[in-house]
Coordinates of C-alpha atoms in Angstrom, one line a residue:
X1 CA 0.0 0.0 0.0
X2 CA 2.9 2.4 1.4
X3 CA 4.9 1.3 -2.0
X4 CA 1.4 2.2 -4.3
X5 CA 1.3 5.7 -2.7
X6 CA 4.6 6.9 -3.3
X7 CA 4.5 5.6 -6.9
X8 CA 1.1 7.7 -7.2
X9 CA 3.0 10.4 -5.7
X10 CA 5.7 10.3 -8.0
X11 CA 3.4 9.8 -10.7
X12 CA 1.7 12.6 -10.1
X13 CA 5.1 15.0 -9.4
X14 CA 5.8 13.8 -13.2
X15 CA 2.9 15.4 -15.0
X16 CA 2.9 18.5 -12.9
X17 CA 1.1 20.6 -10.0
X18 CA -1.2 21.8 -12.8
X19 CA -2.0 18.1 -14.2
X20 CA -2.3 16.8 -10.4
X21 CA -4.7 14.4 -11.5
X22 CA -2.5 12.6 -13.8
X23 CA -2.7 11.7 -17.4
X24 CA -6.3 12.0 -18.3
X25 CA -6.2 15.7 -17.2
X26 CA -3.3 16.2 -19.6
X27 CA -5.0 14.4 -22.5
X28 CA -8.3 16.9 -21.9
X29 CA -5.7 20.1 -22.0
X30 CA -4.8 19.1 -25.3
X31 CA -7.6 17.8 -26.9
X32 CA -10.2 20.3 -26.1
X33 CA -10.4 22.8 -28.0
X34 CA -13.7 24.6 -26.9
X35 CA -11.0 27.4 -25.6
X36 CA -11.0 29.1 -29.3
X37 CA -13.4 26.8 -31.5
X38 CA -16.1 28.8 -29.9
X39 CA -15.5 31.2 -32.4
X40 CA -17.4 29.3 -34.9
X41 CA -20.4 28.7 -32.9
X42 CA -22.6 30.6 -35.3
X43 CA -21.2 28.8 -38.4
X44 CA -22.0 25.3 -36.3
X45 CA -25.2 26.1 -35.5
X46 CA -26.0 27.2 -39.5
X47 CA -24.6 24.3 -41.1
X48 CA -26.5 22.2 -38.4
X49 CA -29.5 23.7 -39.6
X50 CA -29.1 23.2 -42.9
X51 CA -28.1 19.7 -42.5
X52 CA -31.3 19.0 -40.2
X53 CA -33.8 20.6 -43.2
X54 CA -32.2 18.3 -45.6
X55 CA -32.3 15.3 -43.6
X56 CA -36.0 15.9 -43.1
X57 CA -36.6 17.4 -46.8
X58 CA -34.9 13.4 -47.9
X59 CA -37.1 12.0 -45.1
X60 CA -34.5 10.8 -43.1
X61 CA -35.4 12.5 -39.8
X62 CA -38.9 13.3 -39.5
X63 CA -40.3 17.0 -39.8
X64 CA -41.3 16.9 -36.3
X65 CA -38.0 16.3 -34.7
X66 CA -36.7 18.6 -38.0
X67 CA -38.6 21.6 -36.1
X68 CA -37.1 21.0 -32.6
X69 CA -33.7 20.7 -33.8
X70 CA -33.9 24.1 -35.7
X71 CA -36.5 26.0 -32.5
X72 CA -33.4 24.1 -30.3
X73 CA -30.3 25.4 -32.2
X74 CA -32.2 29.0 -32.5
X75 CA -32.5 28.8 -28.5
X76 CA -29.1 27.5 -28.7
X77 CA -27.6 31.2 -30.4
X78 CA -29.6 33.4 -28.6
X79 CA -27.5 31.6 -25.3
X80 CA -24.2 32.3 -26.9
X81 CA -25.6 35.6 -28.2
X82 CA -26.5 36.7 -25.2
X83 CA -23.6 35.2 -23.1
X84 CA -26.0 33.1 -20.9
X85 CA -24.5 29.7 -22.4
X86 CA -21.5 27.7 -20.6
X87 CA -19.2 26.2 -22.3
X88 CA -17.6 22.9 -21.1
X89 CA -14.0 21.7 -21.8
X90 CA -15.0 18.3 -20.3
X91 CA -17.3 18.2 -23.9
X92 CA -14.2 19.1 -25.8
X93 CA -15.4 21.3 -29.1
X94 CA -18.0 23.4 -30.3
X95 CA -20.0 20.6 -31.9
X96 CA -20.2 18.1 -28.5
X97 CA -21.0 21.8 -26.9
X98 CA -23.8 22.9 -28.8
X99 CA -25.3 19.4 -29.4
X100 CA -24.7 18.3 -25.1
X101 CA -26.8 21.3 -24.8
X102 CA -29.4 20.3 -27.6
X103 CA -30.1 17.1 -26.2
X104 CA -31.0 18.9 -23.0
X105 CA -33.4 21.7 -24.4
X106 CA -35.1 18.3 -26.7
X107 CA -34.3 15.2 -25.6
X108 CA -34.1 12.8 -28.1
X109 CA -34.3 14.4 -31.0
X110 CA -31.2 16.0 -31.1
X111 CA -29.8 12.5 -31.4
X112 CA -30.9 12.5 -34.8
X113 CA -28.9 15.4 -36.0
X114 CA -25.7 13.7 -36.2
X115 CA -27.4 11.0 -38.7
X116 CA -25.1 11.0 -41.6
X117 CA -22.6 13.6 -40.9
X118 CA -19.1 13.3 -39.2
X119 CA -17.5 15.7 -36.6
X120 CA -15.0 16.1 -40.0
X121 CA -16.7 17.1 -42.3
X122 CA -18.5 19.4 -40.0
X123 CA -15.1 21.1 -38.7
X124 CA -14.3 21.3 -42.6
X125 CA -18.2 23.1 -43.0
X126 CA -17.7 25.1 -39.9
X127 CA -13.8 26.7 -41.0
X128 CA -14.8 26.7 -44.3
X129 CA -17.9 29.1 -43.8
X130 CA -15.7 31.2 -40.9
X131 CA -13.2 31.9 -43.8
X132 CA -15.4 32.8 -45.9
X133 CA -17.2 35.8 -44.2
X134 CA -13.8 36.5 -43.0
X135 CA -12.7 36.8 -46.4
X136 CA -15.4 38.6 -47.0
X137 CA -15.0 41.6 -44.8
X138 CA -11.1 41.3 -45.9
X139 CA -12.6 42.8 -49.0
X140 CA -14.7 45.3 -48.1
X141 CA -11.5 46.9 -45.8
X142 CA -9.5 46.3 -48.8
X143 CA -12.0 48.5 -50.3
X144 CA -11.8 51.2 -48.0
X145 CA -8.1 51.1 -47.9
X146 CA -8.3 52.1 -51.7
X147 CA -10.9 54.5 -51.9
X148 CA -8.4 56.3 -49.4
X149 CA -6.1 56.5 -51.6
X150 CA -7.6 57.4 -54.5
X151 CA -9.0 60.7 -52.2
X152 CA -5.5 61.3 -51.3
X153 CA -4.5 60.9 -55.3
X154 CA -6.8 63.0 -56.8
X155 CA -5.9 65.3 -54.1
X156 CA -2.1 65.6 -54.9
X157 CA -2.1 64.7 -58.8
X158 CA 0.2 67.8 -59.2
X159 CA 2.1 67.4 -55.8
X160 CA 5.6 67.1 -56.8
X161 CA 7.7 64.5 -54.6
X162 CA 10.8 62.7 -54.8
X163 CA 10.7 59.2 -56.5
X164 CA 13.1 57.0 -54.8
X165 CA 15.1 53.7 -55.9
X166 CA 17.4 52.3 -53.0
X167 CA 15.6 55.4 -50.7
X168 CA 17.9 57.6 -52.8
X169 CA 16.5 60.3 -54.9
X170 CA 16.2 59.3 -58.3
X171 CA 13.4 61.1 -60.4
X172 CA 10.3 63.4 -59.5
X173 CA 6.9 61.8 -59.4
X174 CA 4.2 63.3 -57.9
X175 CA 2.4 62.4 -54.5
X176 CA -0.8 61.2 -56.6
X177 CA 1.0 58.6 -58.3
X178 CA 2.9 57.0 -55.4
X179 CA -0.5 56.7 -53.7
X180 CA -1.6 55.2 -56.8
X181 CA 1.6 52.5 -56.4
X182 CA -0.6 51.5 -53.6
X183 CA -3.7 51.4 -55.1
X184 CA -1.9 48.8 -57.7
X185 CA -0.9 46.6 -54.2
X186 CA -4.0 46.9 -52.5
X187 CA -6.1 46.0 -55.8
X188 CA -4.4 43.2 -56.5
X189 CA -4.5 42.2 -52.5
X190 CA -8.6 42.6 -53.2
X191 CA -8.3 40.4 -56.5
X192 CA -6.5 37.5 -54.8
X193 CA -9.0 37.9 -52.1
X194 CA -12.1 37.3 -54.2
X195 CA -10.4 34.5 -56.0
X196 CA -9.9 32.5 -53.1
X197 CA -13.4 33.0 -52.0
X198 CA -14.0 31.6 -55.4
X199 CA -11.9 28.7 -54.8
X200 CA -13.2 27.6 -51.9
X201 CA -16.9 28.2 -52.8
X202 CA -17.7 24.8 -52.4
X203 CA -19.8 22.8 -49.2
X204 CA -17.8 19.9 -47.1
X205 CA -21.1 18.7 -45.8
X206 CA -22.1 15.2 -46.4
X207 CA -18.1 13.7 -46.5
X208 CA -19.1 12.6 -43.5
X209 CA -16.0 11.2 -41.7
X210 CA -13.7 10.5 -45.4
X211 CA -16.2 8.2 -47.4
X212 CA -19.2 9.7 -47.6
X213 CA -22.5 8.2 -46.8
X214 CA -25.1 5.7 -47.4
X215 CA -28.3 7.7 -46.5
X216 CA -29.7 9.5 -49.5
X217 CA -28.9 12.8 -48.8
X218 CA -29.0 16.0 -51.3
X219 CA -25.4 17.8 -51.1
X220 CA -26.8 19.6 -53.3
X221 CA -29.2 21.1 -51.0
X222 CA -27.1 21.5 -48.4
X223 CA -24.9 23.9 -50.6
X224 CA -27.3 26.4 -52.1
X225 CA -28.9 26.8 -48.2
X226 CA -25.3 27.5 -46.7
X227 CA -24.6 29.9 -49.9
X228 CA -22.0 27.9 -51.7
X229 CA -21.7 27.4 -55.2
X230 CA -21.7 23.3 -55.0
X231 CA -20.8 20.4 -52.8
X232 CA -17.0 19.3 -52.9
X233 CA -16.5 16.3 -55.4
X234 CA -14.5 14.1 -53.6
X235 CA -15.3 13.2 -49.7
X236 CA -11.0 11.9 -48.6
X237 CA -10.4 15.8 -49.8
X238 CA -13.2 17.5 -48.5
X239 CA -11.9 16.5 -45.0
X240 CA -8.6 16.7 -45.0
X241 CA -8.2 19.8 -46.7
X242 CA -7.2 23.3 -45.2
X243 CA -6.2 25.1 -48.3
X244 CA -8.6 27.5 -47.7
X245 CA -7.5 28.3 -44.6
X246 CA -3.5 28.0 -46.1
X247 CA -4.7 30.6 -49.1
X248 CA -6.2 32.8 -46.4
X249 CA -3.1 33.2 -44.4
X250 CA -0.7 33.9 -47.7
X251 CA -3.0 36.6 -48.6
X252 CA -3.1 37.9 -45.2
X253 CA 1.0 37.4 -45.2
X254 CA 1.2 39.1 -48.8
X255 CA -1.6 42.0 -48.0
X256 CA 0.5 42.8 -44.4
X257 CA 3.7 43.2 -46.0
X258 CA 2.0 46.1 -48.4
X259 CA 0.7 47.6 -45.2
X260 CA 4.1 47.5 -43.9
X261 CA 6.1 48.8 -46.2
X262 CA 3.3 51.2 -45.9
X263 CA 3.7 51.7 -42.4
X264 CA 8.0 51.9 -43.1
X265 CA 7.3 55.2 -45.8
X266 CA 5.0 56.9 -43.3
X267 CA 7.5 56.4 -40.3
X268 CA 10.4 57.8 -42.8
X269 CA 8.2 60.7 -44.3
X270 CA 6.8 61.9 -40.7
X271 CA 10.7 61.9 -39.5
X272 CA 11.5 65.5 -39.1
X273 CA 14.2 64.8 -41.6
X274 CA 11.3 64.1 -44.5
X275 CA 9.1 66.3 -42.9
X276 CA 6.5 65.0 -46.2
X277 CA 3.6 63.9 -43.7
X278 CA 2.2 64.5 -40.0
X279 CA 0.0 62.6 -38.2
X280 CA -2.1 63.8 -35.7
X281 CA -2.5 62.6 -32.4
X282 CA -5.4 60.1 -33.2
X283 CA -2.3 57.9 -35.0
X284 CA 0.6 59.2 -32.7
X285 CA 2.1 58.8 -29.0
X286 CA 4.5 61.1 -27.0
X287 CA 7.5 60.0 -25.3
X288 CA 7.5 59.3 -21.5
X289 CA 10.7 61.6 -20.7
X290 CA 11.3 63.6 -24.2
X291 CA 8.7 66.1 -24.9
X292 CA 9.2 67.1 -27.8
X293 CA 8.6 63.5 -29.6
X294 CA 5.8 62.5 -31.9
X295 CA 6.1 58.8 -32.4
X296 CA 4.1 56.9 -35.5
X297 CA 3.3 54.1 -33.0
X298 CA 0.0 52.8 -35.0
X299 CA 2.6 52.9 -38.2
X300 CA 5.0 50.8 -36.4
X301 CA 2.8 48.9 -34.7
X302 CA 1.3 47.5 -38.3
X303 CA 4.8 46.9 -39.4
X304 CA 5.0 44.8 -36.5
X305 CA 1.3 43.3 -37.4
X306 CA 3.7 41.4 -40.4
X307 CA 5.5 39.0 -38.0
X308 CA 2.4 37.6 -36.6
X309 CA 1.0 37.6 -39.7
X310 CA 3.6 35.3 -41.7
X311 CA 4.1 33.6 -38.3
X312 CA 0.4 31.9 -38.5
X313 CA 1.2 30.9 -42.3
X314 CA 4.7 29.2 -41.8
X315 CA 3.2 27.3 -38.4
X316 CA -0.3 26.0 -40.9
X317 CA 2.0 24.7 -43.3
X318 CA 4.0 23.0 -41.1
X319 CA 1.5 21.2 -39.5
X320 CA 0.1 20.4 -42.7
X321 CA 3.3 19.2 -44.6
X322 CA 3.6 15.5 -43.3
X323 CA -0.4 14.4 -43.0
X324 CA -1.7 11.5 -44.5
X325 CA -4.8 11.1 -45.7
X326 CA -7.6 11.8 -44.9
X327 CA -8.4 13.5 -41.5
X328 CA -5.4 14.0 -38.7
X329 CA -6.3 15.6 -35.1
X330 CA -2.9 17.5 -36.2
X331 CA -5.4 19.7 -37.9
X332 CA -7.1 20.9 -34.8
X333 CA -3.7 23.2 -34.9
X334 CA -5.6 25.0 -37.6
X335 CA -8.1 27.6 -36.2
X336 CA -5.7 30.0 -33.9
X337 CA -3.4 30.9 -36.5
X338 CA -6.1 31.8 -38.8
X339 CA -7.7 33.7 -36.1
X340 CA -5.1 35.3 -34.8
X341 CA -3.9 36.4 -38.4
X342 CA -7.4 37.6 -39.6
X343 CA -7.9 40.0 -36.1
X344 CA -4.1 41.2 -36.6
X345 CA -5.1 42.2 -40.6
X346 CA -8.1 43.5 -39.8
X347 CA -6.9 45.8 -37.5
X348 CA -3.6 46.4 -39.6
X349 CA -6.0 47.5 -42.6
X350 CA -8.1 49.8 -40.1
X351 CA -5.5 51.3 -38.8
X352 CA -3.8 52.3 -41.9
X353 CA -7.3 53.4 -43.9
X354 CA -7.8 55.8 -41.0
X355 CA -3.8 57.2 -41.4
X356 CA -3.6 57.9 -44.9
X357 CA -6.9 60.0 -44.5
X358 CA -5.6 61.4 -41.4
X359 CA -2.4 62.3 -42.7
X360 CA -1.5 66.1 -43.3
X361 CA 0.6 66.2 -46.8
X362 CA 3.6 69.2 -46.6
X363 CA 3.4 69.8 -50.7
X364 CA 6.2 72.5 -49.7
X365 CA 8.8 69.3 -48.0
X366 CA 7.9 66.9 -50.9
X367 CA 8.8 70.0 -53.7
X368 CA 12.2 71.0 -51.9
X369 CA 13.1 67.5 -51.7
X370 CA 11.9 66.7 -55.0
X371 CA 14.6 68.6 -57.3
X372 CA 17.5 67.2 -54.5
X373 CA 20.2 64.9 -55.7
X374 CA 19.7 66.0 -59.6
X375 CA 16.8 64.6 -60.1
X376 CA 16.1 65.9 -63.5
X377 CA 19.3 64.6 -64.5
X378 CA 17.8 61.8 -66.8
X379 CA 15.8 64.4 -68.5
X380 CA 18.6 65.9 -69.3
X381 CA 19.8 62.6 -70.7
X382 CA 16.4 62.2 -73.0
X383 CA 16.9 66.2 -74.0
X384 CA 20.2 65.3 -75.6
X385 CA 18.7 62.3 -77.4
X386 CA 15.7 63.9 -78.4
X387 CA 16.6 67.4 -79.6
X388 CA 20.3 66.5 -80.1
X389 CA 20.3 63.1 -81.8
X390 CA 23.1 62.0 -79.3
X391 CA 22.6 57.9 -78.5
X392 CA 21.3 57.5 -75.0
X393 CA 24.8 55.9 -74.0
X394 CA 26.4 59.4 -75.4
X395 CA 23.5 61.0 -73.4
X396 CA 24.4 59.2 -70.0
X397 CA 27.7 59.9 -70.3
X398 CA 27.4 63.9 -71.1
X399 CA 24.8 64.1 -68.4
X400 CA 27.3 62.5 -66.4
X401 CA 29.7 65.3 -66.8
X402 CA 27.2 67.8 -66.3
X403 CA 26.8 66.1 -62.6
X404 CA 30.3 66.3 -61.8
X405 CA 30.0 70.1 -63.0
X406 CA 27.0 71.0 -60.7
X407 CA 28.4 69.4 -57.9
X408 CA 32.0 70.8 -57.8
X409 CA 30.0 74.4 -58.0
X410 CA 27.4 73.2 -55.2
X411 CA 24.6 73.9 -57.5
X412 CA 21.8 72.2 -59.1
X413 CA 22.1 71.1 -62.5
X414 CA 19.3 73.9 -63.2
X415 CA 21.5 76.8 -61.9
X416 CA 24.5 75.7 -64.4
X417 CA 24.6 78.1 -67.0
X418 CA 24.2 77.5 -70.6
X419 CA 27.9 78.0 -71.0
X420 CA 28.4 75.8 -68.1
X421 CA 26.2 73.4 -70.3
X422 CA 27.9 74.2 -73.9
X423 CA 31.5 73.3 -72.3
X424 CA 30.2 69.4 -71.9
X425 CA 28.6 69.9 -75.7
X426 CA 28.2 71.8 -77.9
X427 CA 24.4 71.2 -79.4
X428 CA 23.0 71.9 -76.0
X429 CA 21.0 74.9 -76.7
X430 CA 18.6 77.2 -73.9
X431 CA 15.5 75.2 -74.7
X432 CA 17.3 72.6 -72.5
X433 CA 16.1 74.2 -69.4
X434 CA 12.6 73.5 -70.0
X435 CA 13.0 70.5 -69.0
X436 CA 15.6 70.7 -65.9
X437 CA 12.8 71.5 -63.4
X438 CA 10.4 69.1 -61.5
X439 CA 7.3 70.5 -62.6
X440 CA 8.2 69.8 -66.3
X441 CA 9.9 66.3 -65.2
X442 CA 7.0 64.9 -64.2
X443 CA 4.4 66.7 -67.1
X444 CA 6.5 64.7 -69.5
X445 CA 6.0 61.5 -68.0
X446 CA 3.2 60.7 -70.2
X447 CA 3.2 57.0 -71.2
X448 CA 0.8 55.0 -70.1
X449 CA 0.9 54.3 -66.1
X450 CA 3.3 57.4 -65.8
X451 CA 3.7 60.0 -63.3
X452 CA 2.4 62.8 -65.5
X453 CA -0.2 64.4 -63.4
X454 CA -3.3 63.7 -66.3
X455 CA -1.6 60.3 -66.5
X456 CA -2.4 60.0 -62.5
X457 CA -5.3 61.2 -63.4
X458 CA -6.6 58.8 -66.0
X459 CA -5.7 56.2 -63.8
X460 CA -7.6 57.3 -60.5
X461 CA -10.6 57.2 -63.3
X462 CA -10.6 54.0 -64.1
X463 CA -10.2 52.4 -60.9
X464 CA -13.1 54.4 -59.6
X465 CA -14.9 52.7 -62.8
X466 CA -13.9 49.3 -60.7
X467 CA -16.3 47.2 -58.3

């Protein structure tokens, strides 16, 4: 007996003070999974629904116990709703949650629910739908980001900036079309959004566990009541497959990293450095001991959104690299990293929609910085080819010079004077200064998806044409 204790004893030493009751309270911490798959208590309870009409539409339940299953599940989500209902871990998941409490609202019946269905292919139903409106809302913020944008572009067509390549100044561009830049990102952000609700517009229902089933069911049915386009075509998939959820978190990763190198330009331009942007205090902080500072937390903040983000897709696809078919409890690993990701986007989107409206634009900054570094010095280069046949090689290489010149005299290539000019070549004639300022850079930029203010323009036009 003495012996019996102190192996208990040990026993229970082994798993832990918080596992004192040994290993079955270990295998209940990491099976249940009530903890965060109460988030899809409201898709449970519609697919249940659904599922219950069919059954009773094929006459497989009756259309008695069809009415208390639906009147019990309505009860059911007005509990959660209204934060009366108590969830149990001892029950595991949603499903044992919502159908433990069934059974006790109407007996029986709710027995019948579970007739030709599988806790698999209703976790697949469940995720699936949860994606979906989450995807959904993804593209309405996406939305919002962009008609921000386009505000801000039609706003600053003609605001000359510096364009940068390696964050040195390399040509001017106006404000307008950088915002565009990220209209172009944030559109095609939108577009891989709607495909994948497209992809994965199809119902898992009625796979039951990985075979299907042998009642007569209509998948069909099923689909069109729960909004999808049609029933998935092959039940060993249908259950074991989390691409959805895998194409969520890649758009998510792909969307954040737009909003943070977003979030990286407004923390450079609202430096007092750049001086292009301020925030005001609805997007900033002060410092605890420096006064004077302005911090771009919610800029940094969504930069730092990024880690998370990417974080949740590497961990999915790790977990699902080495499964077998069909169904693994691996895949239970699913639902926090989508979760997580989707409230960290959603908030990352927010957040940036309500800075670039916020934002104050210093036109003056972005113009004095715009004509820094010789900026106009390639239209320099395309003056000499144009107006004096030189090759653009022979072009580089006299603009080149012309450099040097301006910055052994500390000036900009503007201020050289025609002489100046004349002693690098000859053919360079007055008419060459036309074209050495910002404002005439960026009103000859007129090719298609140029920075040419009616380029930006044309552009803001037809994405306002755009659903």
């Amino acid at each position: 007996m003495a012996d019996g204790s102190s192996e208990t004893k040990s026993s229970n030493q082994m798993w832990g003070g918080r596992f004192a009751s040994g290993p079955d309270a270990i295998m209940e911490e990491i099976n249940a999974s009530i903890g965060f798959d109460k988030k899809l208590y409201a898709q449970d309870i519609r697919g249940s629904m659904a599922h219950a009409t069919m059954l009773a539409h094929q006459g497989i339940i009756s259309a008695e116990d069809k009415d208390k299953i639906v009147h019990g599940l309505d009860t059911i989500l007005s509990e959660i709703e209204s934060g009366a209902f108590e969830f149990s871990r001892r029950l595991e998941d949603i499903h044992m949650n919502v159908e433990a409490r069934l059974a006790t609202l109407i007996g029986s019946a709710a027995g019948r629910l579970h007739t030709a269905r599988s806790r698999n292919d209703q976790v697949a139903l469940d995720f699936r739908l949860w994606v979906k409106e989450e995807l959904q809302k993804t593209e309405k913020a996406l939305t919002a980001l962009i008609a921000a944008f386009l505000d801000r572009a039609e706003e600053h067509a003609d605001t000359v900036m510096p364009g940068f390549t390696h964050l040195q100044t390399a040509q001017p561009v106006t404000f307008g079309h950088h915002c565009m830049a990220y209209v172009e990102m944030f559109g095609r952000d939108r577009s891989r959004v709607r495909h994948a609700i497209e992809h994965m517009d199809e119902s898992p229902i009625g796979a039951a566990a990985l075979a299907g089933t042998g009642f007569p069911i209509d998948r069909h049915m099923t689909a069109k009541a729960l909004g999808f386009r049609e029933p998935t075509r092959n039940s060993i998939d249908t259950v074991s497959d989390r691409d959805f959820a895998l194409e969520f978190l890649s758009i998510a990763s792909i969307a954040a990293t737009h909003l943070s190198r977003l979030a990286e330009e407004i923390v450079i331009w609202s430096t007092p450095q750049f001086g292009f942007i301020r925030l005001s205090d609805a997007f900033s902080t002060g410092s605890s001991i420096m006064p004077q500072k302005k911090n771009p937390d919610a800029a940094e903040l969504v930069r730092a959104k990024t880690g998370r983000i990417n974080g949740s897709l590497i961990a999915l696809l790790t977990v699902m690299k080495g499964l077998p078919l069909a169904y693994s409890k691996d895949m239970q690993e699913d639902k926090e990293q989508v979760f997580d990701a989707a409230e960290s986007l959603e908030l990352a989107i927010a957040a940036m929609t309500g800075m670039v409206r916020d934002m104050t634009v210093r036109a003056d900054r972005m113009k004095a910085a715009a004509g820094s570094g010789y900026s106009t010095a390639t239209d320099l280069a395309d003056w000499l080819v144009r107006e004096a046949g030189l090759p653009f090689r022979d072009a580089h290489h006299v603009t080149g010079r012309a450099v040097a010149l301006a910055e052994q005299k500390g000036c900009d290539l503007a201020d050289l004077s025609l002489a100046d000019l004349q002693s690098i070549h000859a053919a360079i004639t007055e008419k060459v200064f036309d074209v050495l300022t910002v404002e005439a850079s960026v009103a000859s930029r007129t090719s298609f998806g140029g920075t040419a203010p009616a380029e930006v323009r044309k552009q803001i036009a037809w994405w306002r044409g755009r659903n």
